[in-house]
Short mmCIF file of C-alpha atoms and ligand atoms in Angstrom, two decimals:
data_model
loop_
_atom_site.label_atom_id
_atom_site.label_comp_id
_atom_site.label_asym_id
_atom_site.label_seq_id
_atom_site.Cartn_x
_atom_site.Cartn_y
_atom_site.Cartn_z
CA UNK A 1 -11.99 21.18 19.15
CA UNK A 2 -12.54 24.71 20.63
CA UNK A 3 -9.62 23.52 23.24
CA UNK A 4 -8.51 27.14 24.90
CA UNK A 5 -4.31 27.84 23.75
CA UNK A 6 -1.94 27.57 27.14
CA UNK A 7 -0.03 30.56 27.92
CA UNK A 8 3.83 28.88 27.35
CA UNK A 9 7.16 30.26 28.35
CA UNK A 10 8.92 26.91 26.87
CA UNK A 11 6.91 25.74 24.01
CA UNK A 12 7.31 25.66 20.20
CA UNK A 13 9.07 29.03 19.07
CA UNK A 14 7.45 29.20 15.57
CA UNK A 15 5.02 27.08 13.41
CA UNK A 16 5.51 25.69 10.29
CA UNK A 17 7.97 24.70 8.29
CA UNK A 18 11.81 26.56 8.76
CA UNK A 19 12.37 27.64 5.03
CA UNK A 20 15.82 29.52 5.35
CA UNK A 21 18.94 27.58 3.36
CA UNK A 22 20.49 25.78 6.20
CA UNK A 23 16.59 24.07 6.81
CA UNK A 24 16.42 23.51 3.03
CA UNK A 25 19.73 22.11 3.12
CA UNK A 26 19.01 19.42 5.52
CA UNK A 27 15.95 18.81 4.72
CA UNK A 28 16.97 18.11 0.70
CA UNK A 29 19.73 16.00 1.97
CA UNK A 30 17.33 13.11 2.60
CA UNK A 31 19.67 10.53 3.36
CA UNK A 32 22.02 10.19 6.38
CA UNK A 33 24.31 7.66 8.37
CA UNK A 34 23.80 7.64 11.83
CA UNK A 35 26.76 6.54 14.18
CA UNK A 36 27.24 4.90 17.03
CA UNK A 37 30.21 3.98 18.55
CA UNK A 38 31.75 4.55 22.04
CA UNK A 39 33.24 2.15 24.90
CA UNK A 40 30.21 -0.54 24.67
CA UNK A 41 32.20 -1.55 20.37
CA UNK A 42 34.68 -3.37 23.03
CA UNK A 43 32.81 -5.48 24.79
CA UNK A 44 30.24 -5.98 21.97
CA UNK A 45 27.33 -6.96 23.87
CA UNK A 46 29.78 -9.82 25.75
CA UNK A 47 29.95 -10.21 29.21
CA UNK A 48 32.21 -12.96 31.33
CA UNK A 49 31.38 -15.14 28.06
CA UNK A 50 27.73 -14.46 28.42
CA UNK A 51 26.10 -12.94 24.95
CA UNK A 52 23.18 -10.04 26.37
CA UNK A 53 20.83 -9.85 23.52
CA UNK A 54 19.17 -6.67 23.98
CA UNK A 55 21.44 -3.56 22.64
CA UNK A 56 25.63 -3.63 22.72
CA UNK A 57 25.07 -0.13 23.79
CA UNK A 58 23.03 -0.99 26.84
CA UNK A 59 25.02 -3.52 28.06
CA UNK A 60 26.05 -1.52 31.05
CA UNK A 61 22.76 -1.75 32.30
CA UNK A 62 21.44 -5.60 31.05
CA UNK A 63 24.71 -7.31 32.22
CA UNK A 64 24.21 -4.71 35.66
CA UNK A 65 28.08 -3.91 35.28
CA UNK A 66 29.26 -1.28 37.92
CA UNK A 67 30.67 2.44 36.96
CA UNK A 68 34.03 1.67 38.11
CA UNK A 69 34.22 -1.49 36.07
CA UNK A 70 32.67 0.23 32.70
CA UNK A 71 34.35 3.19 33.17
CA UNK A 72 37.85 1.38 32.82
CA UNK A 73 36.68 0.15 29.55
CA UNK A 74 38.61 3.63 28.92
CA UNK A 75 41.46 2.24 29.44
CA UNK A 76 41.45 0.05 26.55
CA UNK A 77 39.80 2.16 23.82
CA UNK A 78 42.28 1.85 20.87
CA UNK A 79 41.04 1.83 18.07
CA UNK A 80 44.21 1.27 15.82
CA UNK A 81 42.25 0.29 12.56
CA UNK A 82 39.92 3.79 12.54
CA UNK A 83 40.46 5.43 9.08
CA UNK A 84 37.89 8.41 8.79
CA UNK A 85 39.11 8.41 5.28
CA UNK A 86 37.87 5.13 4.61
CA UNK A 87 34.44 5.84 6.68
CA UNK A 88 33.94 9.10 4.92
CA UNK A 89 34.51 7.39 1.54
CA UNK A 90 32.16 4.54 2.59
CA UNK A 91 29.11 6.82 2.86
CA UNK A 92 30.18 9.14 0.26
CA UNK A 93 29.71 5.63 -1.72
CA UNK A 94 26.75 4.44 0.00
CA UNK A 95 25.13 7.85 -1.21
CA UNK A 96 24.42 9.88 2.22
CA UNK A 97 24.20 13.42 2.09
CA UNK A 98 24.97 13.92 6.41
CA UNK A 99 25.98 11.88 9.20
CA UNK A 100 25.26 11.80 12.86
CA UNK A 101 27.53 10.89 15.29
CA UNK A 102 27.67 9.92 18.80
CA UNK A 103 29.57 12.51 20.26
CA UNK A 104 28.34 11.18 23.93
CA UNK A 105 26.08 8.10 24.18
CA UNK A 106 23.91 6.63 27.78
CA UNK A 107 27.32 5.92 28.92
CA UNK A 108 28.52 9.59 29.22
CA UNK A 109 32.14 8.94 27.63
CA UNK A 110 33.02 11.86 25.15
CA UNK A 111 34.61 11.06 21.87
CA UNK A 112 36.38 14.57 22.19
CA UNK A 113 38.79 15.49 24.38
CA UNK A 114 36.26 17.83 26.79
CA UNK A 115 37.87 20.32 29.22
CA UNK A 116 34.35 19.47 31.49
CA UNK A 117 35.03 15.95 31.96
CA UNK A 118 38.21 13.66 31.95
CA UNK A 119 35.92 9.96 31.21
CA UNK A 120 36.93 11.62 27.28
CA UNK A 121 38.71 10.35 24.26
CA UNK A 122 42.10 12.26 25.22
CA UNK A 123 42.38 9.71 28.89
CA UNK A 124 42.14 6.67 26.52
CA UNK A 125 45.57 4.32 24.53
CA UNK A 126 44.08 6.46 21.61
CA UNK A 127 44.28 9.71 22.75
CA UNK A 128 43.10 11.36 19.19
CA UNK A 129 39.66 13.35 19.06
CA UNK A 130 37.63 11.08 16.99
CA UNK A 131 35.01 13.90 16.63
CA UNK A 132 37.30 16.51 14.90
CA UNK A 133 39.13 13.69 12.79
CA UNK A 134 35.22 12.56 11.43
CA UNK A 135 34.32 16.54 10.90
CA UNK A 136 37.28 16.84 8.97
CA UNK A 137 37.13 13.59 6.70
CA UNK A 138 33.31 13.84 5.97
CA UNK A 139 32.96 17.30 5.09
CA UNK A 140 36.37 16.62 3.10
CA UNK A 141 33.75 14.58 0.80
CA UNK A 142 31.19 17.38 1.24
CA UNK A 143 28.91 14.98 3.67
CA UNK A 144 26.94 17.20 6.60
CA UNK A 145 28.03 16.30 9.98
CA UNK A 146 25.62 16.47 12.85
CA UNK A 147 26.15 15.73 16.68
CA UNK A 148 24.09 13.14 18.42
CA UNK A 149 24.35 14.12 22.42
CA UNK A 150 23.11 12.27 25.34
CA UNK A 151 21.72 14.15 27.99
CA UNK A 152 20.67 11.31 30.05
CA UNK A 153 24.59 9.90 31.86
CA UNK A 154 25.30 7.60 33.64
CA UNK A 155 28.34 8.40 34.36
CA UNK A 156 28.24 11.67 35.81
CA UNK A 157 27.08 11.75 39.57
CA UNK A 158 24.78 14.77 39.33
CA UNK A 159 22.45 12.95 36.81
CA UNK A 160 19.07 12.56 38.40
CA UNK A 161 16.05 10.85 36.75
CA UNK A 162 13.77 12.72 39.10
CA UNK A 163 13.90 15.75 40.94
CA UNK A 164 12.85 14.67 45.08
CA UNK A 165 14.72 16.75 47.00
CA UNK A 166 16.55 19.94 47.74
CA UNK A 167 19.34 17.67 47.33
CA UNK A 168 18.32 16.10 43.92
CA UNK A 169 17.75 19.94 42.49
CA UNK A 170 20.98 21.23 43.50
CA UNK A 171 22.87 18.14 41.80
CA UNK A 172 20.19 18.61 38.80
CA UNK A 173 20.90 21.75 38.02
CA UNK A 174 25.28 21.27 38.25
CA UNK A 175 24.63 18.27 35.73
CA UNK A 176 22.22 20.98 33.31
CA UNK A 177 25.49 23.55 33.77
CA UNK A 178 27.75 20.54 33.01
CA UNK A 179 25.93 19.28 29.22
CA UNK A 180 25.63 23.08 28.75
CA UNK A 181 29.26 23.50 28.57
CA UNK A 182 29.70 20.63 26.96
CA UNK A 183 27.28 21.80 24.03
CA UNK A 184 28.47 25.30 23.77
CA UNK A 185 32.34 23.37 23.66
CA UNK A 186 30.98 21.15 20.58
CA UNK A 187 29.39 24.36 18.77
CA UNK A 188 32.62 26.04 19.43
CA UNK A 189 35.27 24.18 18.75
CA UNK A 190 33.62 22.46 15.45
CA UNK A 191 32.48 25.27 13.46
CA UNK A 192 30.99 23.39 10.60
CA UNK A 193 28.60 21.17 12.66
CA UNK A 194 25.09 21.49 10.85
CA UNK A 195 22.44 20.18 13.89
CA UNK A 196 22.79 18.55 17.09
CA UNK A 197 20.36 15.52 17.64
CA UNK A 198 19.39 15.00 21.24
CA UNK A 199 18.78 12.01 23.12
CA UNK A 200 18.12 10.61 26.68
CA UNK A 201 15.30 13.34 27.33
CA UNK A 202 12.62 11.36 28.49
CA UNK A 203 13.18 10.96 32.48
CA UNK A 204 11.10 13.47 35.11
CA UNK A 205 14.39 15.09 35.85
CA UNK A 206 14.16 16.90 32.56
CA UNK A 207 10.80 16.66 31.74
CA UNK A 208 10.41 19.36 34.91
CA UNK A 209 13.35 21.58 33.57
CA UNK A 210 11.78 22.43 30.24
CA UNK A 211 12.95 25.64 30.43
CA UNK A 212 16.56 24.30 30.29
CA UNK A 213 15.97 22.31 26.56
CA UNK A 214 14.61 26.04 25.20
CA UNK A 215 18.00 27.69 26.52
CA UNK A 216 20.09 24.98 24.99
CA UNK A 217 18.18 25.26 21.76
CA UNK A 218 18.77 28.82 21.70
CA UNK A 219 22.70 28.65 22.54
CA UNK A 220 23.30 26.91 19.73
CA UNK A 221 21.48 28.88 17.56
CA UNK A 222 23.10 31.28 18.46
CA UNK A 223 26.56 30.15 18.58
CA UNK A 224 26.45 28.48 15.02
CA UNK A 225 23.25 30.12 13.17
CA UNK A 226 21.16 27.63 11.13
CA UNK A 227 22.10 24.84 13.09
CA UNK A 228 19.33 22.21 13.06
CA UNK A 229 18.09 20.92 16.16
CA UNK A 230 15.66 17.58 16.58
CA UNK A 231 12.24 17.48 18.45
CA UNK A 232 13.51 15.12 20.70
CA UNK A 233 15.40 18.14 23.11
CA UNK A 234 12.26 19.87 23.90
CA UNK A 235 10.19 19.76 27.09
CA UNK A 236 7.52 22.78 27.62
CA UNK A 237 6.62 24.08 30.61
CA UNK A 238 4.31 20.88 31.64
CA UNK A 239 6.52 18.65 30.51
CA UNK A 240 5.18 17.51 27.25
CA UNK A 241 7.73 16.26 25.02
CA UNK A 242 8.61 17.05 21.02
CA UNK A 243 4.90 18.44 20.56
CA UNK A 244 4.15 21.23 23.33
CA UNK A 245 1.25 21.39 25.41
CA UNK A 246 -1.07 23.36 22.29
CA UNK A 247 0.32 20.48 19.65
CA UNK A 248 2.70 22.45 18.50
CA UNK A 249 6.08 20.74 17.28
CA UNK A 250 9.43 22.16 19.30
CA UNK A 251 12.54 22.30 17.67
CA UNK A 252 12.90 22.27 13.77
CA UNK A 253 11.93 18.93 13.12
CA UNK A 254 10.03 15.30 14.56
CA UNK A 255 12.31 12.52 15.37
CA UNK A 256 10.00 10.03 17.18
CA UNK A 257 10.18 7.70 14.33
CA UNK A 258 12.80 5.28 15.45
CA UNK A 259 12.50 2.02 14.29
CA UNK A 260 9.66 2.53 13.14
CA UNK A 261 7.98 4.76 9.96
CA UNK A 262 4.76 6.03 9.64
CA UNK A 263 2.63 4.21 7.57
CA UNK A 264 2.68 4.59 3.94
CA UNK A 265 -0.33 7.12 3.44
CA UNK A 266 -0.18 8.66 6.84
CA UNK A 267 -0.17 12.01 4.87
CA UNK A 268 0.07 13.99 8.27
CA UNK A 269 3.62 14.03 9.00
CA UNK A 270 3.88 15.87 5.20
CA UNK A 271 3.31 19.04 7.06
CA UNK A 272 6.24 19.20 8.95
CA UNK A 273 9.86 18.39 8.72
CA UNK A 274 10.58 14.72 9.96
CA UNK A 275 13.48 12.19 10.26
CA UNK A 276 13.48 8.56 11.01
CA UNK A 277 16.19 7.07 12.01
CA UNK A 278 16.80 2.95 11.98
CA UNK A 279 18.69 0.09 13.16
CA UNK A 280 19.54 -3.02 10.19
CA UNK A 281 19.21 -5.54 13.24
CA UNK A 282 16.30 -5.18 14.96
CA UNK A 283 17.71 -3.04 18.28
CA UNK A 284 20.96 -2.87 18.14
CA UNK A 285 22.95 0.66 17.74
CA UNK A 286 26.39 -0.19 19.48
CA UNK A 287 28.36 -2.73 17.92
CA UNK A 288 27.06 -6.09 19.08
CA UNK A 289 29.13 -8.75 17.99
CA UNK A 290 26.57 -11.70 17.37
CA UNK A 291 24.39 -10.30 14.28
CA UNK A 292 22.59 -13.91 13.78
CA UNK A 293 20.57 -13.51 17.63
CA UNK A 294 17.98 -11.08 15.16
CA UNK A 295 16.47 -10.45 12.07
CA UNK A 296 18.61 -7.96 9.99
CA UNK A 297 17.29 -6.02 7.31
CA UNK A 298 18.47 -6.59 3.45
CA UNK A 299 19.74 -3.92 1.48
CA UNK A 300 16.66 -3.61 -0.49
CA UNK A 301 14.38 -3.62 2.48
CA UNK A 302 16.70 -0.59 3.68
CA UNK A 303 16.59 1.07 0.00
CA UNK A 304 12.34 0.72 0.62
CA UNK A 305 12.31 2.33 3.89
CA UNK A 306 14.39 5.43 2.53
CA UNK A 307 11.67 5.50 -0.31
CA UNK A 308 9.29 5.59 1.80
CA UNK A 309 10.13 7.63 3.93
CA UNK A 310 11.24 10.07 0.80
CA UNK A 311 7.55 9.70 -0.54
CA UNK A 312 6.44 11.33 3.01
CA UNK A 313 8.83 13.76 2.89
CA UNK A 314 10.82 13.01 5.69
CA UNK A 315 14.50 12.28 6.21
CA UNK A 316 16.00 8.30 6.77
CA UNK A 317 18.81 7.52 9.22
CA UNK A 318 20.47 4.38 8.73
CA UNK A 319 22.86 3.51 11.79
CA UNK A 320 25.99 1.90 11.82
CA UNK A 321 27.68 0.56 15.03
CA UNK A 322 31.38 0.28 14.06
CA UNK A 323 33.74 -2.24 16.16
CA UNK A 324 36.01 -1.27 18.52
CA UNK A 325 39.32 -2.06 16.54
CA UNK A 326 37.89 0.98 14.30
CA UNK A 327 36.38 -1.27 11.09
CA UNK A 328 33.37 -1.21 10.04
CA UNK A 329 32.17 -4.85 9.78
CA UNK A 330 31.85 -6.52 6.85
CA UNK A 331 28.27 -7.25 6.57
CA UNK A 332 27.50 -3.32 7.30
CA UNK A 333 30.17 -2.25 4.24
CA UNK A 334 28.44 -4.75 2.17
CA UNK A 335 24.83 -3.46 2.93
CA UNK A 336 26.34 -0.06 2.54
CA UNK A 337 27.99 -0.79 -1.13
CA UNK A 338 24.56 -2.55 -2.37
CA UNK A 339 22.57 0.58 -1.29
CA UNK A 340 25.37 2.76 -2.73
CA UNK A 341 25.10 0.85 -6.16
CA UNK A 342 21.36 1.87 -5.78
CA UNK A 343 21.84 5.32 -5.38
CA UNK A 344 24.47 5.75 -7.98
CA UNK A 345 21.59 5.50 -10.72
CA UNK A 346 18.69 6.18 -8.60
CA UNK A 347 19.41 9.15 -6.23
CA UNK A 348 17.50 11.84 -8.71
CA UNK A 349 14.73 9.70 -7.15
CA UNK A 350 15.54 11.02 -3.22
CA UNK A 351 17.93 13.80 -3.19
CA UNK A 352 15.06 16.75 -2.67
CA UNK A 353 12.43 14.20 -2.97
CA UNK A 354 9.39 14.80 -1.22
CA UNK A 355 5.21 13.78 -1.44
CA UNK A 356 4.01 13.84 -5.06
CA UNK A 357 0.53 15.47 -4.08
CA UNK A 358 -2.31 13.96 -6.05
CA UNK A 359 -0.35 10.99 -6.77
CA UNK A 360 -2.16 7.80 -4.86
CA UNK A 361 0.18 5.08 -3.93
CA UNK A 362 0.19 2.11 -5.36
CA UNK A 363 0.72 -1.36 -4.30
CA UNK A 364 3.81 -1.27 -6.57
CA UNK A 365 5.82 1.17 -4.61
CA UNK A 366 6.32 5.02 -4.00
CA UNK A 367 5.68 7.85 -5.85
CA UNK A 368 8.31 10.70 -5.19
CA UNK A 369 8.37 14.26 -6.30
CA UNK A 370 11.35 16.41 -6.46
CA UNK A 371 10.80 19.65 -4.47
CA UNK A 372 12.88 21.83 -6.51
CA UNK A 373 12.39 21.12 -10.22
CA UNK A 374 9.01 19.17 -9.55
CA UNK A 375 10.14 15.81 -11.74
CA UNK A 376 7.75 13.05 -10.52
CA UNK A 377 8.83 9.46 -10.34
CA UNK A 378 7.97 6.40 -9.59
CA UNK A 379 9.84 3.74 -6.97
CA UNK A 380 8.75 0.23 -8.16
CA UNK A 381 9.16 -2.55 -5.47
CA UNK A 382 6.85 -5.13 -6.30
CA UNK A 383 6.48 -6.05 -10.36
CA UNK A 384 2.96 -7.95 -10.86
CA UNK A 385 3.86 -10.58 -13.09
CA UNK A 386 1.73 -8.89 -16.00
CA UNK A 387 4.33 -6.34 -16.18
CA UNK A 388 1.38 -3.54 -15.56
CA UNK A 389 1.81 -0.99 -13.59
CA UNK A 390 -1.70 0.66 -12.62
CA UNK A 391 -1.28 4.67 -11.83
CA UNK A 392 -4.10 6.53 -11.17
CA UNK A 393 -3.52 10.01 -12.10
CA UNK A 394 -4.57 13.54 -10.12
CA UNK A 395 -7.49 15.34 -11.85
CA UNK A 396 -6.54 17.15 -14.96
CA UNK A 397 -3.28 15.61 -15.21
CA UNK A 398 -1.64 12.89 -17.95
CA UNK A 399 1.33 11.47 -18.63
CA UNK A 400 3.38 12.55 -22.02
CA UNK A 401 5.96 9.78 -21.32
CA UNK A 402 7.39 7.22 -19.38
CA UNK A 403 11.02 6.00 -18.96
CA UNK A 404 13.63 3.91 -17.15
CA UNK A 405 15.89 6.27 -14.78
CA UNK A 406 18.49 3.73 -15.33
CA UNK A 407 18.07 4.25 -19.53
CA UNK A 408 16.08 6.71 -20.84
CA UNK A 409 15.67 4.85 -24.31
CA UNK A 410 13.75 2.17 -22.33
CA UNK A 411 10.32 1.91 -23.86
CA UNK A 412 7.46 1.85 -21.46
CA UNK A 413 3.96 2.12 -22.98
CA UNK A 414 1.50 3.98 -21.91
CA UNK A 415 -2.50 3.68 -22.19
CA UNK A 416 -5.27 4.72 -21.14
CA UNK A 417 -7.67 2.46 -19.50
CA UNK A 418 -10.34 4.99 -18.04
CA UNK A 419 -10.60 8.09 -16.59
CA UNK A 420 -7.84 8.85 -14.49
CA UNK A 421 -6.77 5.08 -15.11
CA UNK A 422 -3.26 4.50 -16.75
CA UNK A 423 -1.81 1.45 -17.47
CA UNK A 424 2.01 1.16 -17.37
CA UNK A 425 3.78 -1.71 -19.85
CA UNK A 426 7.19 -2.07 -18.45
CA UNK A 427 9.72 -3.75 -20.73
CA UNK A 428 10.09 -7.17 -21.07
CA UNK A 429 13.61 -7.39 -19.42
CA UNK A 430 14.23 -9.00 -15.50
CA UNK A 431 14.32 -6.35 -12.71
CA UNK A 432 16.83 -7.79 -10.15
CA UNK A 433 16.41 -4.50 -8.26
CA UNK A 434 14.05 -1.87 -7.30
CA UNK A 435 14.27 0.82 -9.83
CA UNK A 436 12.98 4.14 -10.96
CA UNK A 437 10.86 5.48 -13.40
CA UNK A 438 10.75 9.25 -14.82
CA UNK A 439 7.47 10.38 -15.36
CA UNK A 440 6.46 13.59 -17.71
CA UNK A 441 3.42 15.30 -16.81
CA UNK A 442 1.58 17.78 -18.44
CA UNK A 443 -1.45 19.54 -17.42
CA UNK A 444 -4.35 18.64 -19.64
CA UNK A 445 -5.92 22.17 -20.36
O1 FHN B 501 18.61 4.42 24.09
C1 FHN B 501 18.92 5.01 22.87
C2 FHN B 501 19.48 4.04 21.86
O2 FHN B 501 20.66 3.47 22.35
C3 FHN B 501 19.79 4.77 20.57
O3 FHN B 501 20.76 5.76 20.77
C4 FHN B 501 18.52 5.40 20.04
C5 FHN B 501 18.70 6.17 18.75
O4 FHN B 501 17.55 6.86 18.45
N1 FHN B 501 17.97 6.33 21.05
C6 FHN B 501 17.72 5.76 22.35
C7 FHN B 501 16.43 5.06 22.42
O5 FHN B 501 15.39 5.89 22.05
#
């Protein structure tokens, strides 16, 4: 398409890929744990002894509770059991190389104590700034810490979703000022944060104030160079969202995958950074106390997802919604240990991971190639009952050898078929898990 390039003051601000270290950084890191967790872990998606189904963290809105009444949910935030030791040792365990954290959800309470708005952390039983404790204890075990940051609030009474009136504009633009200050008081005061993930950028309001989205982007750049900032932020100067008006991608990388990944061989998204981030129950990101009212994901479905998504060389999410005594619940730290016990032996397989070009999937699983030292292997999901393995190698390419990840000695034979066609023989030995397998290439000329 010969489609003429619009003149933008608010668009995307380079193209391609970012390759400086903070970029590579993030984007080797693969894995993360996303967080969620602010006033709605208390109720728990529980109203006057009515369960709301759709999200604990919406329950503002589905139960139609008023400000004043959600807003004294403040008054009981005390979360005695909260050990960021113990989280930060969780996802050590579980294998995640950053975590995101709600530092202000929908509901506009801060989990630091901000000088711009009193509904904070500091006004609560608890008192304590959760953010700085979590900075601390995660980076203690060498974990990333991002900032997740609503802009959409519905707490604060200069929030518009659209822009009608002189009125509407004035208030607008004295809620922009207000998340400004908020942002450049989270870059500030927590030196080591490594990206700030946007949210809540979807109503008119902002949509029309694109230019606003550029200038936060560039604060923080500014403020804390390298920082990483999601796709999610940006509106151009006609509104159009993550992908400017010419189709080029704002911010440093796409995070419209929630939920949701791209298919398998949607080789597109290869060409520019990506993250997806999910839920284990189907839509819930706050803690909801009933886990049985949806389907929740098994660790292995989770462990597929993060292949997956490593094959397409994009980043996985995995969200946690922790309760409001401060635990983690049980089925979460169990899902978490299981992937953990995964990763212990298989994360060669993901850290750095990225597409193995050449390499066409398989019905078996994913193929993932390690961006630095260019090891290829292979993430096996489903074992055909002949123990076979079919790969179909790139054009001038064969395999010297074939082994388990989990023990190198394993014997895995290797033949020929046809042209291009390999059969694997895996050993005869049960697979209760997905595992890895190292392959050694060799040019054949
Ligand atoms: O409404 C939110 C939701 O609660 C959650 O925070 C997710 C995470 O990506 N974002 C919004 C929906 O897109």
């Amino acid at each position: 398409q010969n489609r003429e390039k619009k003149q933008l003051k608010y668009g995307a601000q380079y193209k391609g890929k970012r390759e400086d270290a903070a970029m590579q950084k993030w984007r080797s890191n693969r894995f993360g744990q996303f967080i969620h967790w602010g006033l709605y872990a208390i109720p728990g998606g529980e109203w006057k002894g009515k369960t709301y189904p759709y999200a604990a963290e919406f329950l503002k809105s589905s139960a139609h509770i008023s400000n004043a009444t959600w807003d004294s949910l403040s008054y009981k935030f005390n979360p005695v059991k909260f050990d960021p030791k113990a989280w930060a040792k969780m996802a050590k365990n579980m294998g995640v190389k950053y975590m995101t954290i709600t530092t202000k959800h929908h509901e506009g309470f801060s989990l630091w104590p901000s000088k711009y708005s009193e509904f904070n952390v500091a006004n609560t039983p608890y008192k304590k700034d959760i953010i700085g404790a979590l900075v601390k204890a995660y980076n203690s075990e060498g974990i990333d810490v991002n900032f997740y940051y609503s802009v959409l609030d519905w707490h604060h009474p200069d929030w518009r979703y659209d822009i009608q009136s002189k009125e509407d504009s004035i208030a607008f633009s004295r809620y922009l000022n207000f998340a400004q200050n908020q942002l450049r008081e989270l870059a500030e005061n927590y030196p080591t944060v490594k990206g700030f993930w946007f949210d809540g950028t979807w109503d008119k309001s902002i949509k029309k104030n694109g230019w606003w989205t550029l200038k936060i982007e560039k604060m923080l750049k500014e403020i804390r160079p390298g920082v990483v900032v999601n796709s999610r932020l940006r509106a151009d100067d006609f509104g159009s969202r993550h992908f400017d008006s010419n189709g080029d991608m704002m911010g440093d990388y796409e995070s419209g995958y929630e939920r949701r990944l791209p298919s398998p061989t949607d080789t597109q998204v290869i060409h520019r950074d990506w993250e997806a981030c999910m839920t284990i129950p189907e839509n819930q990101w706050g803690y909801h106390k009933k886990w049985d009212i949806s389907y929740t994901k098994t660790p292995f479905e989770l462990i597929e997802m993060l292949a997956q998504t490593t094959s397409l060389g994009g980043n996985f999410l995995l969200n946690f919604g922790p309760q409001a005594d401060g635990m983690i619940r049980t089925e979460e730290q169990q899902i978490a240990e299981t992937i953990g016990n995964w990763m212990k032996i298989n994360h060669p397989a993901i850290y750095n991971g990225g597409y193995a070009k050449g390499w066409q999937r398989q019905d078996w699983g994913y193929f993932t190639q390690n961006e630095k030292d260019k090891k290829l292997y292979a993430i096996v999901f489903n074992i055909p009952i002949s123990g076979i393995l079919k790969i179909q190698t790139p054009e001038g390419v064969s395999i010297g050898k074939a082994s388990l990840l989990e023990n190198t000695n394993s014997k895995i034979t290797i033949k020929e078929i046809a042209k291009r066609q390999i059969n694997l023989y895996l050993p005869k030995q049960s697979f209760p898990a997905p595992f890895v397998i190292v392959l050694d290439t060799a040019n054949e000329n």
